[in-house]
């Protein structure tokens, strides 16, 4: 009987329409902390819970405190793509992978070379003035103090989806289309407990659903293939 890695290798080698859907576990292997693990933000002590400080209401009412937390905890300094990011970028270049759908906001997929990246929760690398819409890079947020201001006087807001904010409809629709049309759907580094993102699996119509995670997920029983462990190590071992 073939091992799960051997089956996954065959599926990757034989496909020209892979879609990858990833969560925080992909970035933790680059040293970026997640929210819910033992060392995650939810386990640390702050004046307010992280989910409160990362809410739309808190951003509007306590903007300076929001940015103090955001600069300290949400901007990964020095993080680099890991083997999972690099493998996905290579598969796309080779014509095997059509899209990366990610819940992460760190931009590491693009840094690794991926082109078609659908960022469900936005990106720290995009920032816009709430008044005039002028664009600013991440460096503007990093180098400013207090509330970052546009030349027009408006507040510069990171293009990340805060609690209480809806997902971008165009990005969501593109993710649904990509997953629905996929031959192989690889889901990695996510416990599939965060909605609405976890509901994307319902759009998949194929018979090659692969779940890769260190721990059990809520959708293991629905998968055609389940692998436990480091996603970077698993992808590296495929030698595809």
PDB file of C-alpha atoms in Angstrom:
ATOM      1  CA  UNK A   1       0.000   0.000   0.000  1.00  0.00           C
ATOM      2  CA  UNK A   2       1.370   3.394  -0.990  1.00  0.00           C
ATOM      3  CA  UNK A   3       2.209   5.917   1.692  1.00  0.00           C
ATOM      4  CA  UNK A   4       0.383   9.240   1.758  1.00  0.00           C
ATOM      5  CA  UNK A   5       3.493  11.137   0.607  1.00  0.00           C
ATOM      6  CA  UNK A   6       3.866   8.882  -2.425  1.00  0.00           C
ATOM      7  CA  UNK A   7       0.241   9.463  -3.392  1.00  0.00           C
ATOM      8  CA  UNK A   8       0.611  13.220  -2.949  1.00  0.00           C
ATOM      9  CA  UNK A   9       3.766  13.194  -5.061  1.00  0.00           C
ATOM     10  CA  UNK A  10       1.911  11.418  -7.881  1.00  0.00           C
ATOM     11  CA  UNK A  11      -0.992  13.863  -7.672  1.00  0.00           C
ATOM     12  CA  UNK A  12       1.328  16.874  -7.813  1.00  0.00           C
ATOM     13  CA  UNK A  13       3.359  15.435 -10.692  1.00  0.00           C
ATOM     14  CA  UNK A  14       0.229  14.607 -12.676  1.00  0.00           C
ATOM     15  CA  UNK A  15      -1.690  17.840 -12.205  1.00  0.00           C
ATOM     16  CA  UNK A  16      -1.785  21.169 -14.025  1.00  0.00           C
ATOM     17  CA  UNK A  17      -4.505  22.613 -11.802  1.00  0.00           C
ATOM     18  CA  UNK A  18      -3.455  22.528  -8.138  1.00  0.00           C
ATOM     19  CA  UNK A  19      -4.835  25.091  -5.730  1.00  0.00           C
ATOM     20  CA  UNK A  20      -3.280  25.597  -2.312  1.00  0.00           C
ATOM     21  CA  UNK A  21      -5.294  26.967   0.610  1.00  0.00           C
ATOM     22  CA  UNK A  22      -3.130  27.875   3.595  1.00  0.00           C
ATOM     23  CA  UNK A  23      -3.380  29.266   7.082  1.00  0.00           C
ATOM     24  CA  UNK A  24      -1.148  30.508   9.880  1.00  0.00           C
ATOM     25  CA  UNK A  25       0.755  27.225  10.091  1.00  0.00           C
ATOM     26  CA  UNK A  26       2.474  28.046   6.818  1.00  0.00           C
ATOM     27  CA  UNK A  27       3.902  31.256   8.285  1.00  0.00           C
ATOM     28  CA  UNK A  28       4.815  29.855  11.707  1.00  0.00           C
ATOM     29  CA  UNK A  29       7.551  27.848   9.987  1.00  0.00           C
ATOM     30  CA  UNK A  30       9.060  31.211   9.041  1.00  0.00           C
ATOM     31  CA  UNK A  31       9.036  32.264  12.692  1.00  0.00           C
ATOM     32  CA  UNK A  32       5.785  34.248  12.604  1.00  0.00           C
ATOM     33  CA  UNK A  33       3.581  33.498  15.645  1.00  0.00           C
ATOM     34  CA  UNK A  34      -0.021  32.513  15.087  1.00  0.00           C
ATOM     35  CA  UNK A  35      -2.996  33.371  17.299  1.00  0.00           C
ATOM     36  CA  UNK A  36      -4.233  30.161  18.841  1.00  0.00           C
ATOM     37  CA  UNK A  37      -1.220  27.952  19.551  1.00  0.00           C
ATOM     38  CA  UNK A  38       0.475  27.651  22.938  1.00  0.00           C
ATOM     39  CA  UNK A  39       2.773  30.595  22.149  1.00  0.00           C
ATOM     40  CA  UNK A  40       0.224  32.476  20.056  1.00  0.00           C
ATOM     41  CA  UNK A  41      -1.080  35.989  20.597  1.00  0.00           C
ATOM     42  CA  UNK A  42      -4.228  34.736  22.324  1.00  0.00           C
ATOM     43  CA  UNK A  43      -2.077  33.216  25.080  1.00  0.00           C
ATOM     44  CA  UNK A  44      -0.168  36.448  25.786  1.00  0.00           C
ATOM     45  CA  UNK A  45      -1.151  39.155  28.250  1.00  0.00           C
ATOM     46  CA  UNK A  46      -2.189  42.543  26.902  1.00  0.00           C
ATOM     47  CA  UNK A  47      -4.315  45.376  28.231  1.00  0.00           C
ATOM     48  CA  UNK A  48      -7.087  44.186  25.893  1.00  0.00           C
ATOM     49  CA  UNK A  49      -7.571  40.827  24.180  1.00  0.00           C
ATOM     50  CA  UNK A  50      -5.885  40.710  20.740  1.00  0.00           C
ATOM     51  CA  UNK A  51      -9.220  40.150  19.001  1.00  0.00           C
ATOM     52  CA  UNK A  52     -10.439  43.391  20.588  1.00  0.00           C
ATOM     53  CA  UNK A  53      -7.370  45.394  19.563  1.00  0.00           C
ATOM     54  CA  UNK A  54      -7.630  44.039  16.033  1.00  0.00           C
ATOM     55  CA  UNK A  55     -11.284  45.007  15.660  1.00  0.00           C
ATOM     56  CA  UNK A  56     -12.716  47.778  13.495  1.00  0.00           C
ATOM     57  CA  UNK A  57     -14.289  49.406  16.548  1.00  0.00           C
ATOM     58  CA  UNK A  58     -11.001  49.507  18.463  1.00  0.00           C
ATOM     59  CA  UNK A  59      -9.210  50.904  15.411  1.00  0.00           C
ATOM     60  CA  UNK A  60     -11.666  53.803  15.257  1.00  0.00           C
ATOM     61  CA  UNK A  61     -11.863  54.501  19.010  1.00  0.00           C
ATOM     62  CA  UNK A  62      -8.284  53.806  20.104  1.00  0.00           C
ATOM     63  CA  UNK A  63      -6.310  54.366  16.901  1.00  0.00           C
ATOM     64  CA  UNK A  64      -2.962  55.195  18.510  1.00  0.00           C
ATOM     65  CA  UNK A  65      -3.119  52.114  20.739  1.00  0.00           C
ATOM     66  CA  UNK A  66      -4.122  50.000  17.748  1.00  0.00           C
ATOM     67  CA  UNK A  67      -0.990  51.059  15.882  1.00  0.00           C
ATOM     68  CA  UNK A  68       1.230  50.475  18.894  1.00  0.00           C
ATOM     69  CA  UNK A  69       0.014  46.869  19.026  1.00  0.00           C
ATOM     70  CA  UNK A  70       0.058  46.496  15.245  1.00  0.00           C
ATOM     71  CA  UNK A  71       3.687  47.622  14.914  1.00  0.00           C
ATOM     72  CA  UNK A  72       4.792  45.436  17.823  1.00  0.00           C
ATOM     73  CA  UNK A  73       2.932  42.229  16.961  1.00  0.00           C
ATOM     74  CA  UNK A  74       1.592  42.195  13.415  1.00  0.00           C
ATOM     75  CA  UNK A  75       4.648  43.201  11.375  1.00  0.00           C
ATOM     76  CA  UNK A  76       7.049  40.232  11.018  1.00  0.00           C
ATOM     77  CA  UNK A  77      10.512  41.719  10.821  1.00  0.00           C
ATOM     78  CA  UNK A  78      13.129  39.585   9.130  1.00  0.00           C
ATOM     79  CA  UNK A  79      10.769  36.730   8.223  1.00  0.00           C
ATOM     80  CA  UNK A  80      11.713  34.858   5.058  1.00  0.00           C
ATOM     81  CA  UNK A  81       9.879  32.303   2.907  1.00  0.00           C
ATOM     82  CA  UNK A  82      10.248  28.715   4.063  1.00  0.00           C
ATOM     83  CA  UNK A  83      10.333  25.523   1.957  1.00  0.00           C
ATOM     84  CA  UNK A  84       6.525  25.462   1.686  1.00  0.00           C
ATOM     85  CA  UNK A  85       6.395  28.959   0.172  1.00  0.00           C
ATOM     86  CA  UNK A  86       9.254  28.098  -2.181  1.00  0.00           C
ATOM     87  CA  UNK A  87       7.727  24.792  -3.339  1.00  0.00           C
ATOM     88  CA  UNK A  88       4.411  26.463  -4.153  1.00  0.00           C
ATOM     89  CA  UNK A  89       6.138  29.216  -6.137  1.00  0.00           C
ATOM     90  CA  UNK A  90       8.112  26.599  -8.061  1.00  0.00           C
ATOM     91  CA  UNK A  91       4.997  24.560  -8.845  1.00  0.00           C
ATOM     92  CA  UNK A  92       3.282  27.665 -10.180  1.00  0.00           C
ATOM     93  CA  UNK A  93       6.263  28.465 -12.404  1.00  0.00           C
ATOM     94  CA  UNK A  94       6.226  24.877 -13.700  1.00  0.00           C
ATOM     95  CA  UNK A  95       2.525  25.128 -14.572  1.00  0.00           C
ATOM     96  CA  UNK A  96       1.268  22.743 -11.904  1.00  0.00           C
ATOM     97  CA  UNK A  97      -0.322  25.221  -9.505  1.00  0.00           C
ATOM     98  CA  UNK A  98      -2.985  27.762 -10.492  1.00  0.00           C
ATOM     99  CA  UNK A  99      -3.510  29.739  -7.288  1.00  0.00           C
ATOM    100  CA  UNK A 100      -2.569  30.201  -3.656  1.00  0.00           C
ATOM    101  CA  UNK A 101      -5.417  31.148  -1.356  1.00  0.00           C
ATOM    102  CA  UNK A 102      -4.072  32.382   1.968  1.00  0.00           C
ATOM    103  CA  UNK A 103      -5.393  33.636   5.286  1.00  0.00           C
ATOM    104  CA  UNK A 104      -1.984  35.178   6.031  1.00  0.00           C
ATOM    105  CA  UNK A 105      -1.175  38.865   5.625  1.00  0.00           C
ATOM    106  CA  UNK A 106       2.638  38.721   5.597  1.00  0.00           C
ATOM    107  CA  UNK A 107       3.307  38.611   1.849  1.00  0.00           C
ATOM    108  CA  UNK A 108       5.752  35.694   2.088  1.00  0.00           C
ATOM    109  CA  UNK A 109       4.149  33.824  -0.806  1.00  0.00           C
ATOM    110  CA  UNK A 110       4.877  36.753  -3.117  1.00  0.00           C
ATOM    111  CA  UNK A 111       8.378  37.105  -1.692  1.00  0.00           C
ATOM    112  CA  UNK A 112       9.001  33.459  -2.609  1.00  0.00           C
ATOM    113  CA  UNK A 113       7.883  34.149  -6.172  1.00  0.00           C
ATOM    114  CA  UNK A 114       4.187  33.212  -6.272  1.00  0.00           C
ATOM    115  CA  UNK A 115       2.166  35.420  -8.631  1.00  0.00           C
ATOM    116  CA  UNK A 116      -1.485  34.413  -8.281  1.00  0.00           C
ATOM    117  CA  UNK A 117      -1.994  34.874  -4.533  1.00  0.00           C
ATOM    118  CA  UNK A 118      -5.492  35.499  -3.202  1.00  0.00           C
ATOM    119  CA  UNK A 119      -5.159  37.146   0.216  1.00  0.00           C
ATOM    120  CA  UNK A 120      -8.431  36.614   2.063  1.00  0.00           C
ATOM    121  CA  UNK A 121      -7.433  38.813   4.995  1.00  0.00           C
ATOM    122  CA  UNK A 122      -5.487  41.463   3.098  1.00  0.00           C
ATOM    123  CA  UNK A 123      -1.823  42.389   3.385  1.00  0.00           C
ATOM    124  CA  UNK A 124       0.429  44.436   5.650  1.00  0.00           C
ATOM    125  CA  UNK A 125       2.217  45.609   2.503  1.00  0.00           C
ATOM    126  CA  UNK A 126      -0.771  47.621   1.269  1.00  0.00           C
ATOM    127  CA  UNK A 127      -1.889  50.725   3.160  1.00  0.00           C
ATOM    128  CA  UNK A 128      -4.252  53.480   2.081  1.00  0.00           C
ATOM    129  CA  UNK A 129      -5.374  56.873   3.325  1.00  0.00           C
ATOM    130  CA  UNK A 130      -8.930  56.671   4.602  1.00  0.00           C
ATOM    131  CA  UNK A 131      -9.627  60.176   3.290  1.00  0.00           C
ATOM    132  CA  UNK A 132      -8.074  60.432  -0.177  1.00  0.00           C
ATOM    133  CA  UNK A 133      -7.146  56.820  -0.932  1.00  0.00           C
ATOM    134  CA  UNK A 134      -3.449  57.495  -1.506  1.00  0.00           C
ATOM    135  CA  UNK A 135      -1.291  54.340  -1.311  1.00  0.00           C
ATOM    136  CA  UNK A 136       1.552  53.890   1.185  1.00  0.00           C
ATOM    137  CA  UNK A 137       4.058  51.018   1.597  1.00  0.00           C
ATOM    138  CA  UNK A 138       4.663  49.093   4.813  1.00  0.00           C
ATOM    139  CA  UNK A 139       7.701  51.272   5.572  1.00  0.00           C
ATOM    140  CA  UNK A 140       5.395  54.248   6.160  1.00  0.00           C
ATOM    141  CA  UNK A 141       3.655  52.411   8.995  1.00  0.00           C
ATOM    142  CA  UNK A 142       6.915  51.100  10.414  1.00  0.00           C
ATOM    143  CA  UNK A 143       8.720  54.442  10.382  1.00  0.00           C
ATOM    144  CA  UNK A 144       5.883  56.617  11.655  1.00  0.00           C
ATOM    145  CA  UNK A 145       5.018  57.251  15.289  1.00  0.00           C
ATOM    146  CA  UNK A 146       1.558  57.266  16.754  1.00  0.00           C
ATOM    147  CA  UNK A 147      -1.157  57.399  14.110  1.00  0.00           C
ATOM    148  CA  UNK A 148       0.322  57.435  10.566  1.00  0.00           C
ATOM    149  CA  UNK A 149      -1.014  60.376   8.582  1.00  0.00           C
ATOM    150  CA  UNK A 150      -1.331  61.054   4.873  1.00  0.00           C
ATOM    151  CA  UNK A 151      -0.196  64.351   3.368  1.00  0.00           C
ATOM    152  CA  UNK A 152      -3.888  65.294   3.254  1.00  0.00           C
ATOM    153  CA  UNK A 153      -4.200  64.722   6.999  1.00  0.00           C
ATOM    154  CA  UNK A 154      -6.172  61.482   6.759  1.00  0.00           C
ATOM    155  CA  UNK A 155      -5.370  58.339   8.724  1.00  0.00           C
ATOM    156  CA  UNK A 156      -3.412  55.671   6.845  1.00  0.00           C
ATOM    157  CA  UNK A 157      -5.065  52.287   7.412  1.00  0.00           C
ATOM    158  CA  UNK A 158      -3.446  48.908   6.697  1.00  0.00           C
ATOM    159  CA  UNK A 159      -5.344  46.914   4.086  1.00  0.00           C
ATOM    160  CA  UNK A 160      -5.907  44.020   6.472  1.00  0.00           C
ATOM    161  CA  UNK A 161      -9.313  42.646   7.361  1.00  0.00           C
ATOM    162  CA  UNK A 162     -10.025  43.478  10.978  1.00  0.00           C
ATOM    163  CA  UNK A 163     -12.609  41.779  13.161  1.00  0.00           C
ATOM    164  CA  UNK A 164     -16.082  43.182  12.346  1.00  0.00           C
ATOM    165  CA  UNK A 165     -15.005  43.861   8.752  1.00  0.00           C
ATOM    166  CA  UNK A 166     -16.176  41.805   5.748  1.00  0.00           C
ATOM    167  CA  UNK A 167     -13.831  39.975   3.429  1.00  0.00           C
ATOM    168  CA  UNK A 168     -13.167  41.537   0.047  1.00  0.00           C
ATOM    169  CA  UNK A 169     -15.928  40.238  -2.225  1.00  0.00           C
ATOM    170  CA  UNK A 170     -13.761  40.093  -5.347  1.00  0.00           C
ATOM    171  CA  UNK A 171     -11.005  38.131  -3.590  1.00  0.00           C
ATOM    172  CA  UNK A 172     -13.555  35.766  -2.064  1.00  0.00           C
ATOM    173  CA  UNK A 173     -15.229  35.159  -5.434  1.00  0.00           C
ATOM    174  CA  UNK A 174     -11.862  34.496  -7.090  1.00  0.00           C
ATOM    175  CA  UNK A 175     -10.950  32.014  -4.350  1.00  0.00           C
ATOM    176  CA  UNK A 176     -14.260  30.172  -4.759  1.00  0.00           C
ATOM    177  CA  UNK A 177     -13.773  29.959  -8.535  1.00  0.00           C
ATOM    178  CA  UNK A 178     -10.198  28.683  -8.203  1.00  0.00           C
ATOM    179  CA  UNK A 179     -11.086  26.028  -5.638  1.00  0.00           C
ATOM    180  CA  UNK A 180     -14.200  24.899  -7.517  1.00  0.00           C
ATOM    181  CA  UNK A 181     -12.154  24.347 -10.681  1.00  0.00           C
ATOM    182  CA  UNK A 182      -9.162  22.692  -8.998  1.00  0.00           C
ATOM    183  CA  UNK A 183      -8.046  19.175  -9.821  1.00  0.00           C
ATOM    184  CA  UNK A 184      -6.034  18.875  -6.586  1.00  0.00           C
ATOM    185  CA  UNK A 185      -6.831  21.010  -3.527  1.00  0.00           C
ATOM    186  CA  UNK A 186      -4.065  21.060  -0.914  1.00  0.00           C
ATOM    187  CA  UNK A 187      -5.005  22.608   2.414  1.00  0.00           C
ATOM    188  CA  UNK A 188      -2.117  23.277   4.785  1.00  0.00           C
ATOM    189  CA  UNK A 189      -1.324  24.928   8.082  1.00  0.00           C
ATOM    190  CA  UNK A 190      -4.889  25.576   9.162  1.00  0.00           C
ATOM    191  CA  UNK A 191      -7.197  23.950  11.689  1.00  0.00           C
ATOM    192  CA  UNK A 192     -10.193  24.934   9.532  1.00  0.00           C
ATOM    193  CA  UNK A 193     -12.037  26.458  12.480  1.00  0.00           C
ATOM    194  CA  UNK A 194     -12.055  30.091  11.323  1.00  0.00           C
ATOM    195  CA  UNK A 195     -15.079  31.074   9.248  1.00  0.00           C
ATOM    196  CA  UNK A 196     -15.968  32.129   6.649  1.00  0.00           C
ATOM    197  CA  UNK A 197     -12.561  31.054   5.274  1.00  0.00           C
ATOM    198  CA  UNK A 198     -12.996  27.402   6.309  1.00  0.00           C
ATOM    199  CA  UNK A 199     -16.203  27.251   4.277  1.00  0.00           C
ATOM    200  CA  UNK A 200     -14.157  27.522   1.076  1.00  0.00           C
ATOM    201  CA  UNK A 201     -13.631  23.755   1.156  1.00  0.00           C
ATOM    202  CA  UNK A 202     -17.318  23.358   0.347  1.00  0.00           C
ATOM    203  CA  UNK A 203     -16.630  24.813  -3.107  1.00  0.00           C
ATOM    204  CA  UNK A 204     -14.299  21.956  -4.030  1.00  0.00           C
ATOM    205  CA  UNK A 205     -15.866  19.392  -6.353  1.00  0.00           C
ATOM    206  CA  UNK A 206     -12.909  17.073  -6.959  1.00  0.00           C
ATOM    207  CA  UNK A 207     -11.690  13.848  -5.406  1.00  0.00           C
ATOM    208  CA  UNK A 208      -8.162  14.878  -4.416  1.00  0.00           C
ATOM    209  CA  UNK A 209      -8.554  16.898  -1.236  1.00  0.00           C
ATOM    210  CA  UNK A 210      -5.315  16.884   0.758  1.00  0.00           C
ATOM    211  CA  UNK A 211      -5.098  18.125   4.350  1.00  0.00           C
ATOM    212  CA  UNK A 212      -1.642  18.800   5.818  1.00  0.00           C
ATOM    213  CA  UNK A 213      -1.413  19.983   9.413  1.00  0.00           C
ATOM    214  CA  UNK A 214       0.457  19.206  12.608  1.00  0.00           C
ATOM    215  CA  UNK A 215      -2.802  18.468  14.444  1.00  0.00           C
ATOM    216  CA  UNK A 216      -6.176  17.047  13.500  1.00  0.00           C
ATOM    217  CA  UNK A 217      -8.567  19.385  11.710  1.00  0.00           C
ATOM    218  CA  UNK A 218     -12.331  19.681  11.668  1.00  0.00           C
ATOM    219  CA  UNK A 219     -12.457  18.335   8.101  1.00  0.00           C
ATOM    220  CA  UNK A 220     -10.116  15.340   8.257  1.00  0.00           C
ATOM    221  CA  UNK A 221     -12.975  12.918   7.653  1.00  0.00           C
ATOM    222  CA  UNK A 222     -13.848  14.645   4.392  1.00  0.00           C
ATOM    223  CA  UNK A 223     -10.300  14.506   3.002  1.00  0.00           C
ATOM    224  CA  UNK A 224      -9.001  12.024   0.467  1.00  0.00           C
ATOM    225  CA  UNK A 225      -5.506  12.285   1.925  1.00  0.00           C
ATOM    226  CA  UNK A 226      -4.333  13.442   5.380  1.00  0.00           C
ATOM    227  CA  UNK A 227      -0.701  14.111   6.303  1.00  0.00           C
ATOM    228  CA  UNK A 228       0.549  15.081   9.752  1.00  0.00           C
ATOM    229  CA  UNK A 229       3.649  17.172  10.331  1.00  0.00           C
ATOM    230  CA  UNK A 230       5.559  20.207   9.123  1.00  0.00           C
ATOM    231  CA  UNK A 231       4.224  21.361   5.775  1.00  0.00           C
ATOM    232  CA  UNK A 232       7.664  22.644   4.778  1.00  0.00           C
ATOM    233  CA  UNK A 233       9.290  19.309   5.530  1.00  0.00           C
ATOM    234  CA  UNK A 234       6.540  17.383   3.773  1.00  0.00           C
ATOM    235  CA  UNK A 235       6.787  19.488   0.617  1.00  0.00           C
ATOM    236  CA  UNK A 236      10.580  19.221   0.636  1.00  0.00           C
ATOM    237  CA  UNK A 237      10.420  15.438   0.953  1.00  0.00           C
ATOM    238  CA  UNK A 238       8.210  15.171  -2.144  1.00  0.00           C
ATOM    239  CA  UNK A 239      11.149  16.249  -4.345  1.00  0.00           C
ATOM    240  CA  UNK A 240       8.765  17.503  -7.026  1.00  0.00           C
TER     241      UNK A 240
END
